[in-house]
Coordinates of C-alpha atoms in Angstrom, one line a residue:
M76 CA -38.8 -13.4 22.1
E77 CA -40.9 -13.4 18.7
T78 CA -41.9 -16.7 17.4
V79 CA -39.9 -16.2 14.1
A80 CA -37.0 -14.7 16.3
L81 CA -36.8 -18.5 18.1
I82 CA -37.0 -20.3 14.5
A83 CA -34.0 -18.5 13.2
I84 CA -32.3 -19.3 16.0
A85 CA -33.4 -22.9 15.9
V86 CA -32.4 -23.2 12.2
F87 CA -29.4 -21.8 12.8
L88 CA -28.2 -23.9 15.5
F89 CA -29.6 -27.1 13.6
T90 CA -27.6 -26.1 10.6
Y91 CA -24.5 -25.4 12.8
A92 CA -25.2 -29.2 14.5
L93 CA -25.1 -30.7 11.1
I94 CA -21.9 -28.7 10.1
V95 CA -20.1 -30.0 13.1
D96 CA -21.3 -33.5 12.7
E97 CA -20.2 -33.7 9.1
R98 CA -22.6 -37.1 8.2
I99 CA -24.2 -34.4 5.7
H100 CA -22.1 -31.9 3.5
R101 CA -21.5 -28.7 4.8
A102 CA -23.0 -27.0 1.7
V103 CA -26.0 -29.4 1.6
A104 CA -26.9 -28.3 5.3
A105 CA -26.7 -24.6 4.5
M106 CA -28.5 -24.7 1.7
F107 CA -31.2 -27.0 3.7
G108 CA -31.1 -24.1 6.5
A109 CA -31.4 -21.5 4.0
A110 CA -34.5 -23.4 2.3
I111 CA -36.3 -23.4 5.5
V112 CA -35.9 -20.0 6.5
V113 CA -36.8 -19.1 2.7
F114 CA -39.9 -21.1 2.8
I115 CA -41.5 -19.8 5.7
G116 CA -41.0 -16.3 4.7
I117 CA -38.3 -15.1 7.3
V118 CA -36.2 -14.0 4.8
P119 CA -38.4 -12.6 2.2
W120 CA -36.9 -12.8 -1.9
E121 CA -36.4 -9.2 -2.1
A122 CA -34.0 -9.4 1.7
L123 CA -32.7 -12.7 0.2
L124 CA -30.7 -10.7 -2.4
E125 CA -29.5 -8.2 0.1
H126 CA -28.0 -10.4 2.5
V127 CA -26.1 -12.9 -0.2
D128 CA -23.1 -11.4 -0.3
F129 CA -22.3 -11.7 -4.2
G130 CA -19.0 -9.8 -4.2
T131 CA -17.9 -12.8 -2.2
I132 CA -19.1 -15.2 -4.3
F133 CA -18.1 -14.0 -7.6
L134 CA -14.7 -13.1 -6.3
L135 CA -14.5 -16.8 -5.5
L136 CA -15.8 -17.8 -8.9
G137 CA -13.6 -15.6 -10.8
M138 CA -10.3 -16.6 -9.0
M139 CA -11.3 -20.0 -9.2
I140 CA -11.7 -19.8 -12.8
I141 CA -8.2 -18.3 -13.3
V142 CA -6.5 -20.9 -11.0
N143 CA -7.8 -23.8 -12.7
T144 CA -7.2 -22.5 -16.2
A145 CA -3.4 -21.5 -14.9
R146 CA -3.1 -24.7 -13.6
G147 CA -3.0 -26.7 -17.0
S148 CA 0.5 -24.7 -17.4
G149 CA 2.1 -26.3 -14.8
L150 CA 2.5 -22.8 -13.1
F151 CA 1.9 -24.0 -9.6
E152 CA 4.2 -27.2 -10.0
Y153 CA 6.8 -24.6 -10.9
I154 CA 6.5 -22.4 -8.0
A155 CA 6.0 -25.5 -5.7
I156 CA 9.2 -27.2 -7.3
R157 CA 11.5 -24.1 -6.5
T158 CA 9.9 -23.1 -3.1
A159 CA 10.7 -26.6 -1.9
K160 CA 14.1 -26.4 -3.0
L161 CA 14.8 -23.2 -1.4
A162 CA 13.7 -25.4 2.1
K163 CA 16.5 -28.0 1.4
G164 CA 14.4 -30.6 2.1
S165 CA 13.3 -29.5 5.6
P166 CA 9.2 -29.7 6.1
I167 CA 9.7 -26.9 9.0
R168 CA 11.4 -24.6 6.7
V169 CA 8.5 -25.4 4.1
L170 CA 5.7 -24.9 6.5
V171 CA 7.6 -21.6 7.7
L172 CA 8.1 -20.5 4.3
F173 CA 4.9 -21.2 2.7
A174 CA 3.5 -19.3 5.7
L175 CA 5.2 -16.2 5.5
V176 CA 4.6 -16.4 1.6
T177 CA 0.6 -16.7 2.5
A178 CA 0.7 -14.1 4.8
V179 CA 2.6 -11.3 2.8
V180 CA 0.6 -11.7 -0.3
S181 CA -2.8 -12.1 1.8
A182 CA -1.7 -8.3 2.9
F183 CA -1.5 -7.2 -0.4
L184 CA -4.3 -9.4 -2.1
D185 CA -7.5 -10.8 -0.6
N186 CA -7.0 -14.0 1.6
V187 CA -9.2 -15.6 -0.5
T188 CA -7.7 -15.1 -3.8
T189 CA -4.2 -16.1 -1.9
V190 CA -5.2 -19.6 -0.5
L191 CA -6.7 -19.9 -4.1
L192 CA -3.8 -19.7 -5.8
L193 CA -1.2 -21.3 -2.9
T194 CA -3.0 -24.2 -1.9
P195 CA -2.4 -26.2 -5.0
M196 CA 1.4 -25.4 -4.8
L197 CA 1.3 -26.5 -1.0
L198 CA -0.7 -29.7 -2.1
Y199 CA 1.9 -30.9 -4.6
V200 CA 5.1 -30.3 -2.5
A201 CA 3.5 -32.4 0.2
R202 CA 2.9 -35.3 -2.4
V203 CA 6.4 -34.7 -3.5
M204 CA 8.2 -34.6 -0.2
K205 CA 5.6 -37.5 1.4
L206 CA 4.6 -35.4 4.0
N207 CA 1.4 -35.1 5.6
P208 CA -0.6 -31.9 4.4
V209 CA -3.0 -31.3 6.9
P210 CA -0.5 -29.0 9.2
F211 CA 0.9 -27.4 6.5
L212 CA -3.1 -26.3 5.3
V213 CA -4.0 -25.4 8.3
T214 CA -1.0 -23.4 9.0
E215 CA -1.9 -21.6 5.6
I216 CA -5.2 -20.7 6.9
F217 CA -4.2 -19.1 9.8
A218 CA -1.5 -17.2 7.7
S219 CA -3.7 -16.0 5.6
N220 CA -6.2 -14.4 7.9
V221 CA -3.4 -12.8 10.0
G222 CA -1.7 -11.3 6.9
G223 CA -5.1 -10.3 5.5
A224 CA -6.1 -8.6 8.8
A225 CA -2.8 -6.3 8.0
T226 CA -4.5 -4.1 5.3
L227 CA -7.1 -2.3 4.1
I228 CA -7.8 -5.1 1.1
G229 CA -6.6 -7.9 2.8
D230 CA -9.9 -9.3 4.3
P231 CA -13.5 -8.3 3.2
P232 CA -14.0 -6.8 6.8
N233 CA -11.7 -4.3 6.5
I234 CA -13.0 -3.4 3.3
M235 CA -16.3 -2.9 4.8
I236 CA -14.9 -1.4 7.9
A237 CA -12.8 1.1 5.8
S238 CA -15.7 2.3 3.4
S239 CA -18.1 3.0 6.3
A240 CA -15.7 4.7 8.9
G241 CA -13.5 6.8 5.9
L242 CA -10.3 5.0 6.9
T243 CA -7.5 4.7 4.7
F244 CA -4.8 2.1 2.9
N245 CA -1.8 3.8 5.3
E246 CA -3.9 3.7 8.9
F247 CA -4.7 -0.1 8.5
L248 CA -0.8 -0.6 7.8
I249 CA -0.1 2.0 10.7
H250 CA -2.5 0.6 13.3
L251 CA -2.8 -3.6 12.3
G252 CA 0.3 -4.0 10.4
P253 CA 2.4 -4.2 13.8
I254 CA -0.1 -6.4 15.2
M255 CA 0.2 -8.5 12.7
V256 CA 3.9 -9.1 12.6
V257 CA 3.7 -10.0 16.3
D258 CA 1.2 -12.5 15.7
M259 CA 2.4 -14.1 12.9
A260 CA 5.7 -14.6 14.8
I261 CA 3.6 -15.7 17.5
L262 CA 1.7 -18.2 15.2
L263 CA 4.9 -20.2 13.3
L264 CA 6.1 -20.3 17.2
M265 CA 2.6 -22.0 18.3
M266 CA 2.6 -24.4 15.0
Y267 CA 5.9 -25.2 15.5
L268 CA 5.1 -26.4 19.3
I269 CA 2.2 -28.3 17.8
Y270 CA 3.3 -29.8 14.5
G271 CA 6.9 -29.7 14.9
R272 CA 7.3 -33.1 16.3
S273 CA 5.4 -35.0 13.7
M274 CA 7.5 -33.2 10.6
R275 CA 10.8 -34.2 12.3
V276 CA 13.2 -36.4 10.1
S277 CA 16.3 -38.2 10.2
P278 CA 19.2 -36.7 8.4
D279 CA 19.1 -39.7 5.9
E280 CA 15.3 -38.8 5.2
R281 CA 16.1 -35.2 4.8
Q282 CA 19.0 -35.9 2.4
E283 CA 16.6 -38.7 0.3
M284 CA 14.2 -35.5 0.1
V285 CA 16.9 -33.2 -1.0
R286 CA 17.8 -35.7 -3.8
M287 CA 14.4 -36.4 -4.5
L288 CA 13.7 -32.3 -5.4
N289 CA 16.7 -31.8 -7.1
G290 CA 15.8 -34.6 -9.3
L291 CA 12.7 -32.6 -10.4
D292 CA 13.3 -29.9 -13.2
E293 CA 10.8 -26.8 -12.3
R294 CA 11.3 -26.1 -16.3
A295 CA 10.2 -29.5 -17.3
A296 CA 7.0 -29.0 -14.9
I297 CA 5.9 -26.8 -17.4
V298 CA 3.6 -28.2 -19.9
D299 CA 2.1 -25.4 -21.9
R300 CA 4.5 -22.8 -22.3
S301 CA 1.7 -20.5 -24.0
L302 CA -0.5 -20.8 -21.4
F303 CA 2.0 -20.6 -18.6
N304 CA 3.0 -17.0 -20.2
K305 CA -0.5 -15.9 -20.6
S306 CA -1.7 -16.9 -17.2
V307 CA 1.4 -14.9 -15.2
A308 CA 0.5 -12.1 -17.5
V309 CA -3.2 -12.1 -16.5
I310 CA -2.5 -12.8 -12.9
A311 CA 0.1 -9.8 -12.8
F312 CA -2.8 -7.9 -14.5
V313 CA -5.3 -8.7 -11.7
V314 CA -3.2 -8.0 -8.8
L315 CA -2.3 -4.8 -10.4
L316 CA -6.0 -4.1 -10.7
F317 CA -6.6 -5.0 -7.3
F318 CA -4.6 -2.6 -6.0
I319 CA -6.1 0.5 -8.0
H320 CA -9.2 -1.0 -8.3
D321 CA -10.8 2.1 -6.4
R322 CA -8.8 4.5 -8.7
I323 CA -9.3 3.0 -12.0
G324 CA -11.4 5.5 -13.1
E325 CA -8.7 8.2 -12.8
I326 CA -6.3 6.4 -15.1
L327 CA -8.8 5.7 -17.5
H328 CA -10.2 9.1 -17.5
I329 CA -6.4 10.5 -18.6
V330 CA -6.8 8.0 -22.1
L331 CA -10.1 7.8 -22.4
P332 CA -11.7 11.4 -21.3
F333 CA -15.4 10.0 -21.4
V334 CA -14.9 7.7 -18.4
D335 CA -16.3 9.0 -15.1
P336 CA -13.4 9.7 -13.1
A337 CA -15.3 8.5 -10.0
M338 CA -15.9 5.1 -11.4
G339 CA -14.1 2.0 -9.4
L340 CA -14.4 -1.5 -9.8
E341 CA -15.3 -3.9 -7.0
P342 CA -12.4 -6.9 -6.3
A343 CA -15.3 -9.3 -7.8
E344 CA -15.4 -7.4 -10.6
V345 CA -11.8 -7.2 -11.2
A346 CA -11.8 -11.5 -10.8
L347 CA -14.4 -11.9 -13.4
I348 CA -12.7 -9.5 -15.5
G349 CA -9.2 -11.4 -15.4
A350 CA -11.1 -15.0 -15.3
A351 CA -13.3 -13.8 -18.9
I352 CA -9.7 -12.4 -20.1
L353 CA -7.8 -15.5 -19.9
L354 CA -10.5 -17.7 -21.0
F355 CA -10.7 -15.7 -24.0
W356 CA -7.2 -15.5 -24.8
S357 CA -5.7 -19.1 -23.8
R358 CA -9.0 -20.9 -25.5
Q359 CA -9.2 -23.6 -22.9
S360 CA -12.5 -25.6 -22.9
P361 CA -14.5 -24.0 -20.4
E362 CA -16.3 -27.1 -19.5
E363 CA -13.3 -28.5 -18.2
I364 CA -12.7 -25.1 -16.6
F365 CA -16.1 -25.1 -15.4
E366 CA -16.1 -28.9 -14.0
K367 CA -13.2 -27.8 -11.7
I368 CA -14.6 -24.9 -9.8
E369 CA -15.7 -25.6 -6.2
W370 CA -19.1 -25.3 -6.2
P371 CA -20.1 -26.5 -3.0
A372 CA -18.2 -24.1 -1.1
L373 CA -19.9 -21.7 -3.3
F374 CA -23.5 -23.1 -2.1
F375 CA -21.9 -23.3 1.1
F376 CA -21.3 -19.5 1.5
G377 CA -24.8 -18.7 -0.3
G378 CA -26.8 -21.1 2.3
L379 CA -24.6 -19.6 5.2
F380 CA -25.7 -16.0 4.4
V381 CA -29.0 -16.7 4.0
I382 CA -29.1 -18.4 7.4
V383 CA -27.2 -15.6 9.1
G384 CA -29.4 -13.0 7.3
A385 CA -32.7 -14.8 8.9
L386 CA -30.6 -13.7 12.3
V387 CA -30.3 -10.3 10.9
E388 CA -33.6 -9.9 9.8
T389 CA -35.2 -11.0 13.5
G390 CA -32.6 -8.3 14.8
I391 CA -30.9 -11.2 16.9
I392 CA -27.4 -10.1 15.8
A393 CA -28.3 -6.7 16.4
S394 CA -29.6 -7.2 19.7
I395 CA -26.9 -9.4 21.2
A396 CA -24.2 -6.6 20.1
A397 CA -26.6 -4.1 21.7
V398 CA -26.8 -6.2 25.2
M399 CA -23.0 -6.7 25.2
V400 CA -22.3 -3.0 25.0
E401 CA -24.9 -1.2 26.4
N402 CA -23.3 -0.5 29.7
V403 CA -20.0 0.2 28.7
A404 CA -18.5 3.2 30.7
S405 CA -15.4 3.9 29.0
T406 CA -13.7 3.3 25.3
G407 CA -11.2 0.8 26.8
E408 CA -14.1 -1.6 27.9
A409 CA -15.8 -0.7 24.9
M410 CA -12.8 -1.9 22.9
F411 CA -12.4 -5.1 25.1
I412 CA -15.9 -6.0 24.6
I413 CA -16.2 -5.5 20.7
V414 CA -12.9 -7.2 20.2
W415 CA -13.8 -10.2 21.9
F416 CA -17.5 -10.0 21.0
A417 CA -16.4 -10.4 17.4
A418 CA -13.7 -12.6 17.4
I419 CA -15.8 -15.1 19.2
A420 CA -18.8 -14.6 17.2
S421 CA -16.5 -14.6 13.6
A422 CA -15.8 -18.3 15.0
I423 CA -19.3 -19.4 15.0
V424 CA -21.0 -17.3 11.8
D425 CA -19.1 -16.0 8.7
N426 CA -17.5 -12.6 9.8
I427 CA -18.9 -10.3 6.8
P428 CA -22.4 -10.6 8.1
L429 CA -21.2 -9.7 11.4
T430 CA -19.4 -7.4 10.8
A431 CA -22.3 -5.5 9.0
A432 CA -24.4 -6.1 11.9
M433 CA -21.8 -4.2 13.9
I434 CA -20.8 -1.1 12.3
P435 CA -23.9 0.6 12.7
L436 CA -23.8 -0.1 16.4
I437 CA -20.1 1.6 16.6
H438 CA -21.6 4.3 14.7
D439 CA -24.3 4.7 17.3
L440 CA -21.4 4.5 20.6
G441 CA -19.4 7.3 18.6
T442 CA -21.9 9.8 19.6
T443 CA -21.3 9.0 23.1
M444 CA -17.2 8.1 22.9
D445 CA -14.6 8.0 20.4
A446 CA -15.2 5.4 17.9
Y447 CA -11.7 5.6 16.0
P448 CA -10.4 2.8 18.6
L449 CA -13.6 0.7 18.3
W450 CA -12.8 0.3 14.3
W451 CA -9.6 -1.4 15.0
S452 CA -11.3 -3.6 17.6
L453 CA -14.0 -4.4 15.3
A454 CA -11.2 -5.2 12.3
L455 CA -9.1 -7.1 14.7
G456 CA -11.8 -9.3 16.4
A457 CA -13.6 -10.1 13.2
C458 CA -10.5 -11.0 10.9
L459 CA -8.8 -13.0 13.6
G460 CA -11.8 -14.7 14.8
G461 CA -11.9 -16.5 11.5
N462 CA -9.0 -19.0 12.7
G463 CA -11.5 -20.5 15.7
T464 CA -13.3 -22.8 13.3
A465 CA -13.1 -24.4 10.0
I466 CA -16.4 -21.8 8.8
G467 CA -15.2 -19.0 10.8
A468 CA -13.4 -17.2 7.6
S469 CA -13.8 -17.4 3.3
A470 CA -9.9 -18.9 3.3
N471 CA -11.1 -21.6 5.9
V472 CA -13.7 -23.0 3.4
V473 CA -11.9 -22.8 0.3
V474 CA -8.6 -24.4 1.5
I475 CA -10.8 -27.1 3.1
G476 CA -13.2 -27.8 0.0
I477 CA -9.6 -28.1 -2.0
A478 CA -8.2 -30.4 0.3
E479 CA -11.5 -32.5 -0.1
R480 CA -11.3 -33.0 -3.6
E481 CA -7.8 -34.2 -3.3
G482 CA -9.0 -36.5 -1.0
I483 CA -7.7 -34.8 2.1
G484 CA -9.7 -34.8 5.4
I485 CA -9.7 -32.0 7.9
T486 CA -12.6 -32.7 10.3
F487 CA -14.4 -29.7 11.8
V488 CA -13.3 -30.3 15.4
D489 CA -9.7 -31.2 14.8
F490 CA -9.7 -27.7 13.4
L491 CA -11.8 -26.5 16.4
K492 CA -9.0 -27.9 18.6
V493 CA -5.8 -25.8 17.4
G494 CA -7.9 -23.1 15.6
M495 CA -9.5 -21.7 19.1
L496 CA -6.1 -21.5 20.3
V497 CA -4.6 -19.8 17.7
L498 CA -7.9 -17.4 18.2
F499 CA -7.5 -16.7 22.2
V500 CA -3.8 -16.3 21.7
T501 CA -3.6 -14.1 18.7
V502 CA -6.7 -11.8 19.6
A503 CA -5.4 -11.4 23.3
V504 CA -1.9 -10.2 22.0
G505 CA -3.7 -7.9 19.6
F506 CA -5.9 -6.3 21.8
G507 CA -3.1 -6.0 24.3
M508 CA -1.3 -3.7 21.8
L509 CA -4.5 -1.7 20.9
W510 CA -5.1 -1.3 24.4
L511 CA -1.6 0.7 24.8
K512 CA -2.2 2.5 22.0
F513 CA -5.4 3.9 22.6
A514 CA -7.0 3.3 26.2
M515 CA -4.2 4.1 28.1

């Protein structure tokens, strides 16, 4: 193995150790590791811009601006109070209700946007009900990754796979949708078994919670009616654009003939357009909004993309993937190796660069076997593998970052204990369903 490859591996392991140790903030650890590989030339400037997924970073940035602007209206408190009242004072019902909402919204929006919208509400409910927010936040992370795996637009790896393999929205619903419904039911059962005992309350405590919630007026939570209405309108507009972003040219061409009908918008563009509209329309102070952005999360992603880019540049990821599948004798074996390699690797490195490295490999395998089942194996492993660790998926980092700003600590090791269990159970069930469909 070449010296540069060994250095890239050493920097990755060193950075990962710093992240696990947690004495140095993960954003600083990622930036430091990125600085090393850039300084010694493993990732040159031209390649650096290729490895950093600005689509993900700008999507996060745009949605953070929208969420932080809307927060000043009382929108999230309003929704949180309504949701908590539906739970009738039961902590378990709150957990289940928010998990289901998170999964469904993540399937038809991207899961990062979903947790940006729902996490402030969940924290508000936990404060009002005087509950430990950690079980709710962890469940929200798992639900966002499970729900996001169900559709083409729910998780970045699915978008990448669909683009390269030519898969449609309906194909994702048909092949992965039913799997995620089953996995979601299993997830809720697991969360009940793990956290249910700690969330049990006596009848008197439950009645007290109900009285406390009934004493809250959701309409009174709206502190700025004008901003509330504008926020709802812009969020609805952004959600609509997410659904039609790839066909926006066709629609605009009807009324504006000079627009290229083949034009589409990237999800990041949609988020930034929505952010610009809301800031302009609401006339909120941009300084105040920008101060609330989760900058550490954005810099963490940037640094992580560069570090993993070093592994890609030196051929490490491609070599490992090639070794894993070079002696595959059947489609079933290839499915097994790809799904578990993608799942375990996605728990260690971000699933976006991992998916980018696996896509050309599957194209190569398609010359000797049917590649169609392999795409679903990659999607399943990459999306659900993100549940394994605190840095396995974008949604994980965002939720934990928001929690940190509120003084709520979710350590890497504590998340790992539950996350790896969720990973192995949900991926095993999902692979079993895929195998029965394609390999029997």
